[in-house]
Short mmCIF file of N, CA and C in Angstrom, two decimals:
data_model
loop_
_atom_site.label_atom_id
_atom_site.label_comp_id
_atom_site.label_asym_id
_atom_site.label_seq_id
_atom_site.Cartn_x
_atom_site.Cartn_y
_atom_site.Cartn_z
N GLN A 77 131.41 30.15 -20.42
CA GLN A 77 131.41 29.49 -21.73
C GLN A 77 132.66 28.61 -21.87
N VAL A 78 132.46 27.51 -22.52
CA VAL A 78 133.56 26.59 -22.84
C VAL A 78 133.55 26.36 -24.34
N GLN A 79 134.69 26.50 -24.96
CA GLN A 79 134.81 26.24 -26.39
C GLN A 79 135.56 24.92 -26.59
N LEU A 80 135.06 24.11 -27.51
CA LEU A 80 135.64 22.80 -27.78
C LEU A 80 135.95 22.67 -29.25
N VAL A 81 137.15 22.18 -29.55
CA VAL A 81 137.56 21.99 -30.94
C VAL A 81 138.11 20.58 -31.09
N GLU A 82 137.44 19.76 -31.91
CA GLU A 82 137.89 18.39 -32.17
C GLU A 82 138.82 18.34 -33.36
N SER A 83 139.68 17.34 -33.37
CA SER A 83 140.54 17.08 -34.51
C SER A 83 140.93 15.61 -34.50
N GLY A 84 141.48 15.15 -35.60
CA GLY A 84 142.00 13.79 -35.67
C GLY A 84 141.16 12.80 -36.43
N GLY A 85 140.00 13.22 -36.92
CA GLY A 85 139.18 12.31 -37.69
C GLY A 85 139.80 12.03 -39.06
N GLY A 86 139.21 11.08 -39.77
CA GLY A 86 139.71 10.75 -41.10
C GLY A 86 139.17 9.44 -41.59
N LEU A 87 139.79 8.94 -42.65
CA LEU A 87 139.42 7.67 -43.27
C LEU A 87 140.45 6.61 -42.90
N VAL A 88 139.98 5.47 -42.43
CA VAL A 88 140.87 4.39 -42.03
C VAL A 88 140.23 3.06 -42.40
N GLN A 89 141.06 2.07 -42.65
CA GLN A 89 140.55 0.74 -42.96
C GLN A 89 140.13 0.02 -41.68
N ALA A 90 139.23 -0.92 -41.83
CA ALA A 90 138.81 -1.73 -40.69
C ALA A 90 140.02 -2.37 -40.03
N GLY A 91 140.03 -2.36 -38.70
CA GLY A 91 141.15 -2.87 -37.95
C GLY A 91 142.20 -1.83 -37.62
N GLY A 92 142.08 -0.66 -38.22
CA GLY A 92 143.03 0.41 -37.99
C GLY A 92 142.73 1.22 -36.74
N SER A 93 143.51 2.28 -36.55
CA SER A 93 143.39 3.11 -35.35
C SER A 93 143.36 4.59 -35.72
N LEU A 94 142.72 5.35 -34.86
CA LEU A 94 142.73 6.81 -34.95
C LEU A 94 142.74 7.36 -33.53
N ARG A 95 143.29 8.56 -33.36
CA ARG A 95 143.20 9.24 -32.08
C ARG A 95 142.56 10.61 -32.29
N LEU A 96 141.44 10.79 -31.64
CA LEU A 96 140.75 12.08 -31.68
C LEU A 96 141.21 12.94 -30.52
N SER A 97 141.28 14.24 -30.77
CA SER A 97 141.63 15.20 -29.73
C SER A 97 140.52 16.23 -29.59
N CYS A 98 140.36 16.73 -28.37
CA CYS A 98 139.38 17.77 -28.10
C CYS A 98 140.05 18.81 -27.22
N ALA A 99 140.32 19.97 -27.80
CA ALA A 99 140.96 21.05 -27.06
C ALA A 99 139.89 21.96 -26.48
N ALA A 100 139.96 22.15 -25.17
CA ALA A 100 138.97 22.98 -24.48
C ALA A 100 139.58 24.32 -24.08
N SER A 101 138.78 25.37 -24.19
CA SER A 101 139.23 26.69 -23.75
C SER A 101 138.05 27.42 -23.11
N GLY A 102 138.35 28.51 -22.44
CA GLY A 102 137.30 29.25 -21.75
C GLY A 102 137.22 28.83 -20.29
N ARG A 103 136.01 28.73 -19.78
CA ARG A 103 135.79 28.41 -18.37
C ARG A 103 135.87 26.91 -18.12
N THR A 104 137.01 26.32 -18.45
CA THR A 104 137.15 24.87 -18.35
C THR A 104 137.09 24.39 -16.90
N PHE A 105 137.42 25.28 -15.95
CA PHE A 105 137.41 24.85 -14.56
C PHE A 105 136.00 24.54 -14.08
N SER A 106 135.00 25.00 -14.83
CA SER A 106 133.62 24.74 -14.43
C SER A 106 133.11 23.40 -14.96
N SER A 107 133.92 22.71 -15.77
CA SER A 107 133.49 21.44 -16.35
C SER A 107 133.72 20.30 -15.38
N SER A 108 132.68 19.51 -15.16
CA SER A 108 132.81 18.37 -14.26
C SER A 108 133.17 17.09 -15.00
N ARG A 109 132.81 17.05 -16.27
CA ARG A 109 133.00 15.82 -17.03
C ARG A 109 133.14 16.17 -18.50
N MET A 110 133.92 15.39 -19.20
CA MET A 110 134.05 15.49 -20.65
C MET A 110 133.59 14.19 -21.27
N GLY A 111 132.97 14.30 -22.42
CA GLY A 111 132.47 13.09 -23.06
C GLY A 111 132.67 13.11 -24.57
N TRP A 112 132.61 11.93 -25.15
CA TRP A 112 132.59 11.76 -26.61
C TRP A 112 131.29 11.08 -26.99
N PHE A 113 130.65 11.62 -27.99
CA PHE A 113 129.45 11.04 -28.57
C PHE A 113 129.67 10.88 -30.06
N ARG A 114 128.82 10.11 -30.71
CA ARG A 114 128.92 9.98 -32.16
C ARG A 114 127.53 9.90 -32.76
N GLN A 115 127.45 10.31 -34.02
CA GLN A 115 126.18 10.29 -34.72
C GLN A 115 126.39 9.84 -36.15
N ALA A 116 125.78 8.72 -36.49
CA ALA A 116 125.83 8.20 -37.84
C ALA A 116 124.62 8.73 -38.62
N PRO A 117 124.70 8.76 -39.96
CA PRO A 117 123.58 9.27 -40.75
C PRO A 117 122.27 8.54 -40.44
N GLY A 118 121.23 9.31 -40.18
CA GLY A 118 119.92 8.73 -39.91
C GLY A 118 119.74 8.16 -38.52
N LYS A 119 120.76 8.33 -37.66
CA LYS A 119 120.67 7.78 -36.31
C LYS A 119 120.80 8.90 -35.28
N GLU A 120 120.38 8.59 -34.07
CA GLU A 120 120.50 9.55 -32.99
C GLU A 120 121.95 9.60 -32.48
N ARG A 121 122.28 10.72 -31.86
CA ARG A 121 123.60 10.85 -31.26
C ARG A 121 123.70 9.89 -30.09
N GLU A 122 124.80 9.13 -30.03
CA GLU A 122 124.94 8.13 -28.99
C GLU A 122 126.22 8.32 -28.20
N PHE A 123 126.15 7.90 -26.94
CA PHE A 123 127.28 7.99 -26.03
C PHE A 123 128.39 7.03 -26.45
N VAL A 124 129.64 7.51 -26.34
CA VAL A 124 130.79 6.67 -26.63
C VAL A 124 131.64 6.48 -25.36
N ALA A 125 132.07 7.58 -24.76
CA ALA A 125 132.93 7.48 -23.58
C ALA A 125 132.89 8.80 -22.82
N ALA A 126 133.24 8.73 -21.54
CA ALA A 126 133.27 9.92 -20.71
C ALA A 126 134.38 9.82 -19.68
N ILE A 127 134.85 10.96 -19.22
CA ILE A 127 135.89 11.01 -18.21
C ILE A 127 135.63 12.22 -17.32
N THR A 128 135.83 12.04 -16.02
CA THR A 128 135.70 13.18 -15.13
C THR A 128 136.86 14.13 -15.37
N TRP A 129 136.64 15.40 -15.05
CA TRP A 129 137.68 16.38 -15.32
C TRP A 129 138.95 16.07 -14.54
N SER A 130 138.80 15.42 -13.39
CA SER A 130 139.97 15.03 -12.60
C SER A 130 140.68 13.83 -13.22
N GLY A 131 139.98 13.12 -14.10
CA GLY A 131 140.55 11.92 -14.71
C GLY A 131 140.43 10.68 -13.86
N SER A 132 139.72 10.78 -12.75
CA SER A 132 139.66 9.66 -11.82
C SER A 132 138.66 8.59 -12.22
N SER A 133 137.75 8.90 -13.11
CA SER A 133 136.71 7.94 -13.48
C SER A 133 136.42 8.02 -14.97
N THR A 134 136.29 6.85 -15.58
CA THR A 134 135.94 6.77 -17.00
C THR A 134 134.77 5.81 -17.19
N SER A 135 134.05 5.97 -18.28
CA SER A 135 132.98 5.04 -18.61
C SER A 135 132.91 4.93 -20.13
N TYR A 136 132.40 3.78 -20.60
CA TYR A 136 132.37 3.49 -22.02
C TYR A 136 131.05 2.83 -22.41
N ALA A 137 130.65 3.06 -23.64
CA ALA A 137 129.54 2.31 -24.21
C ALA A 137 130.00 0.87 -24.42
N ASP A 138 129.09 -0.07 -24.30
CA ASP A 138 129.45 -1.47 -24.48
C ASP A 138 130.04 -1.73 -25.86
N SER A 139 129.58 -1.00 -26.85
CA SER A 139 130.02 -1.23 -28.23
C SER A 139 131.48 -0.88 -28.46
N VAL A 140 132.07 -0.08 -27.58
CA VAL A 140 133.46 0.33 -27.78
C VAL A 140 134.38 -0.14 -26.66
N LYS A 141 133.82 -0.75 -25.64
CA LYS A 141 134.61 -1.17 -24.49
C LYS A 141 135.69 -2.16 -24.93
N GLY A 142 136.91 -1.91 -24.48
CA GLY A 142 138.03 -2.76 -24.86
C GLY A 142 138.73 -2.34 -26.13
N ARG A 143 138.11 -1.44 -26.89
CA ARG A 143 138.72 -0.96 -28.15
C ARG A 143 139.08 0.52 -28.07
N PHE A 144 138.27 1.30 -27.37
CA PHE A 144 138.49 2.74 -27.27
C PHE A 144 138.98 3.08 -25.86
N THR A 145 139.80 4.12 -25.78
CA THR A 145 140.28 4.61 -24.49
C THR A 145 140.18 6.13 -24.44
N ILE A 146 139.53 6.64 -23.41
CA ILE A 146 139.44 8.09 -23.22
C ILE A 146 140.47 8.50 -22.18
N SER A 147 141.11 9.64 -22.43
CA SER A 147 142.10 10.14 -21.49
C SER A 147 142.12 11.66 -21.57
N ARG A 148 142.86 12.27 -20.66
CA ARG A 148 142.92 13.73 -20.63
C ARG A 148 144.31 14.19 -20.25
N ASP A 149 144.65 15.37 -20.74
CA ASP A 149 145.89 16.04 -20.36
C ASP A 149 145.47 17.38 -19.75
N GLY A 150 145.52 17.45 -18.42
CA GLY A 150 145.06 18.64 -17.72
C GLY A 150 145.86 19.87 -18.08
N ALA A 151 147.16 19.71 -18.28
CA ALA A 151 148.01 20.86 -18.59
C ALA A 151 147.66 21.47 -19.94
N LYS A 152 147.17 20.63 -20.84
CA LYS A 152 146.81 21.10 -22.18
C LYS A 152 145.32 21.32 -22.34
N ASN A 153 144.54 21.05 -21.29
CA ASN A 153 143.07 21.15 -21.39
C ASN A 153 142.56 20.38 -22.60
N THR A 154 143.07 19.19 -22.76
CA THR A 154 142.73 18.38 -23.94
C THR A 154 142.29 16.99 -23.51
N VAL A 155 141.25 16.52 -24.17
CA VAL A 155 140.76 15.16 -23.96
C VAL A 155 140.98 14.37 -25.25
N TYR A 156 141.35 13.12 -25.10
CA TYR A 156 141.66 12.27 -26.25
C TYR A 156 140.72 11.07 -26.29
N LEU A 157 140.53 10.55 -27.47
CA LEU A 157 139.83 9.28 -27.65
C LEU A 157 140.68 8.43 -28.58
N GLN A 158 141.36 7.45 -28.00
CA GLN A 158 142.15 6.51 -28.79
C GLN A 158 141.23 5.40 -29.26
N MET A 159 141.14 5.22 -30.55
CA MET A 159 140.23 4.23 -31.12
C MET A 159 141.04 3.17 -31.86
N ASN A 160 140.99 1.95 -31.37
CA ASN A 160 141.70 0.83 -31.98
C ASN A 160 140.71 -0.19 -32.51
N SER A 161 141.20 -1.08 -33.36
CA SER A 161 140.36 -2.16 -33.93
C SER A 161 139.05 -1.59 -34.48
N LEU A 162 139.18 -0.55 -35.26
CA LEU A 162 137.99 0.13 -35.77
C LEU A 162 137.20 -0.77 -36.71
N LYS A 163 135.88 -0.60 -36.67
CA LYS A 163 134.96 -1.36 -37.47
C LYS A 163 134.14 -0.41 -38.36
N PRO A 164 133.62 -0.90 -39.47
CA PRO A 164 132.79 -0.02 -40.33
C PRO A 164 131.63 0.61 -39.56
N GLU A 165 131.10 -0.09 -38.57
CA GLU A 165 129.98 0.46 -37.79
C GLU A 165 130.40 1.59 -36.85
N ASP A 166 131.70 1.85 -36.75
CA ASP A 166 132.17 3.00 -35.98
C ASP A 166 132.11 4.29 -36.79
N THR A 167 131.79 4.17 -38.07
CA THR A 167 131.70 5.35 -38.93
C THR A 167 130.62 6.31 -38.44
N ALA A 168 131.02 7.56 -38.20
CA ALA A 168 130.09 8.55 -37.68
C ALA A 168 130.82 9.89 -37.55
N VAL A 169 130.07 10.92 -37.25
CA VAL A 169 130.66 12.18 -36.82
C VAL A 169 130.82 12.08 -35.31
N TYR A 170 132.02 12.34 -34.82
CA TYR A 170 132.31 12.24 -33.40
C TYR A 170 132.34 13.65 -32.79
N TYR A 171 131.62 13.79 -31.69
CA TYR A 171 131.50 15.07 -31.01
C TYR A 171 132.09 15.01 -29.61
N CYS A 172 132.80 16.05 -29.25
CA CYS A 172 133.29 16.23 -27.90
C CYS A 172 132.29 17.09 -27.14
N ALA A 173 132.13 16.81 -25.85
CA ALA A 173 131.17 17.56 -25.05
C ALA A 173 131.72 17.82 -23.66
N ALA A 174 131.29 18.93 -23.08
CA ALA A 174 131.72 19.30 -21.72
C ALA A 174 130.49 19.54 -20.85
N GLY A 175 130.54 19.00 -19.66
CA GLY A 175 129.45 19.21 -18.71
C GLY A 175 129.79 20.30 -17.70
N PRO A 176 128.96 20.56 -16.73
CA PRO A 176 127.72 19.83 -16.49
C PRO A 176 126.55 20.38 -17.28
N GLY A 177 125.61 19.49 -17.56
CA GLY A 177 124.37 19.90 -18.20
C GLY A 177 123.23 19.81 -17.22
N SER A 178 122.05 19.61 -17.74
CA SER A 178 120.86 19.55 -16.90
C SER A 178 120.37 18.13 -16.69
N GLY A 179 121.12 17.15 -17.20
CA GLY A 179 120.70 15.76 -17.12
C GLY A 179 120.96 15.13 -15.77
N PRO A 180 120.74 13.81 -15.67
CA PRO A 180 120.85 13.09 -14.40
C PRO A 180 122.26 12.99 -13.85
N GLY A 181 123.28 13.23 -14.68
CA GLY A 181 124.64 13.25 -14.16
C GLY A 181 125.44 11.98 -14.36
N SER A 182 124.87 11.02 -15.10
CA SER A 182 125.61 9.78 -15.35
C SER A 182 126.72 9.98 -16.37
N GLY A 183 126.56 10.97 -17.22
CA GLY A 183 127.53 11.19 -18.29
C GLY A 183 127.21 10.43 -19.55
N TRP A 184 126.11 9.66 -19.53
CA TRP A 184 125.79 8.80 -20.66
C TRP A 184 124.79 9.40 -21.62
N VAL A 185 124.21 10.55 -21.28
CA VAL A 185 123.19 11.15 -22.12
C VAL A 185 123.60 12.56 -22.52
N THR A 186 123.09 13.02 -23.67
CA THR A 186 123.48 14.34 -24.16
C THR A 186 123.09 15.45 -23.19
N ALA A 187 122.03 15.26 -22.43
CA ALA A 187 121.58 16.29 -21.49
C ALA A 187 122.57 16.53 -20.36
N ASP A 188 123.52 15.65 -20.18
CA ASP A 188 124.54 15.84 -19.13
C ASP A 188 125.62 16.82 -19.55
N TYR A 189 125.52 17.34 -20.77
CA TYR A 189 126.57 18.20 -21.31
C TYR A 189 125.99 19.51 -21.83
N ALA A 190 126.67 20.61 -21.49
CA ALA A 190 126.19 21.93 -21.89
C ALA A 190 126.89 22.48 -23.12
N TYR A 191 128.08 21.97 -23.39
CA TYR A 191 128.88 22.53 -24.48
C TYR A 191 129.30 21.41 -25.44
N TRP A 192 129.31 21.74 -26.73
CA TRP A 192 129.60 20.75 -27.77
C TRP A 192 130.57 21.34 -28.79
N GLY A 193 131.43 20.46 -29.31
CA GLY A 193 132.28 20.85 -30.41
C GLY A 193 131.55 20.72 -31.73
N GLN A 194 132.26 21.03 -32.81
CA GLN A 194 131.64 21.03 -34.13
C GLN A 194 131.61 19.64 -34.76
N GLY A 195 132.35 18.71 -34.20
CA GLY A 195 132.36 17.34 -34.70
C GLY A 195 133.49 17.09 -35.68
N THR A 196 133.93 15.83 -35.74
CA THR A 196 134.95 15.41 -36.69
C THR A 196 134.52 14.07 -37.28
N GLN A 197 134.66 13.94 -38.59
CA GLN A 197 134.18 12.75 -39.30
C GLN A 197 135.18 11.61 -39.17
N VAL A 198 134.69 10.45 -38.81
CA VAL A 198 135.47 9.21 -38.81
C VAL A 198 134.79 8.24 -39.77
N THR A 199 135.54 7.78 -40.75
CA THR A 199 135.02 6.83 -41.73
C THR A 199 135.91 5.60 -41.73
N VAL A 200 135.30 4.44 -41.51
CA VAL A 200 136.02 3.17 -41.48
C VAL A 200 135.56 2.34 -42.66
N SER A 201 136.48 2.04 -43.54
CA SER A 201 136.15 1.26 -44.74
C SER A 201 136.37 -0.22 -44.48
N SER A 202 135.55 -1.03 -45.14
CA SER A 202 135.65 -2.49 -44.94
C SER A 202 136.62 -3.11 -45.92
#
């Protein structure tokens, strides 16, 4: 089992920045990849960014590329999502996830992750 706890969400004006954190505990050595997803009201959960547990590879959704950065601190078992130049359309509940799941392994779909945090709200005002 892997437990994930997100923090760092809040209310920010458009153009501002936030940094989300995801603290992992439990059998973290079994995780191959960590990811961030988000879900806005009435919409499906969508991929935001992912990083391999080694930190050697990252990937991003086109909508956040160049604005968001995913990183990890192995000593703290923590993954971060630095979000800059925030837009109102970034408003959503952001979820941290740990793999591996039963999906194809790209890291871009929810099925690639077996464990999920409780989510943290990010609201960007215009």
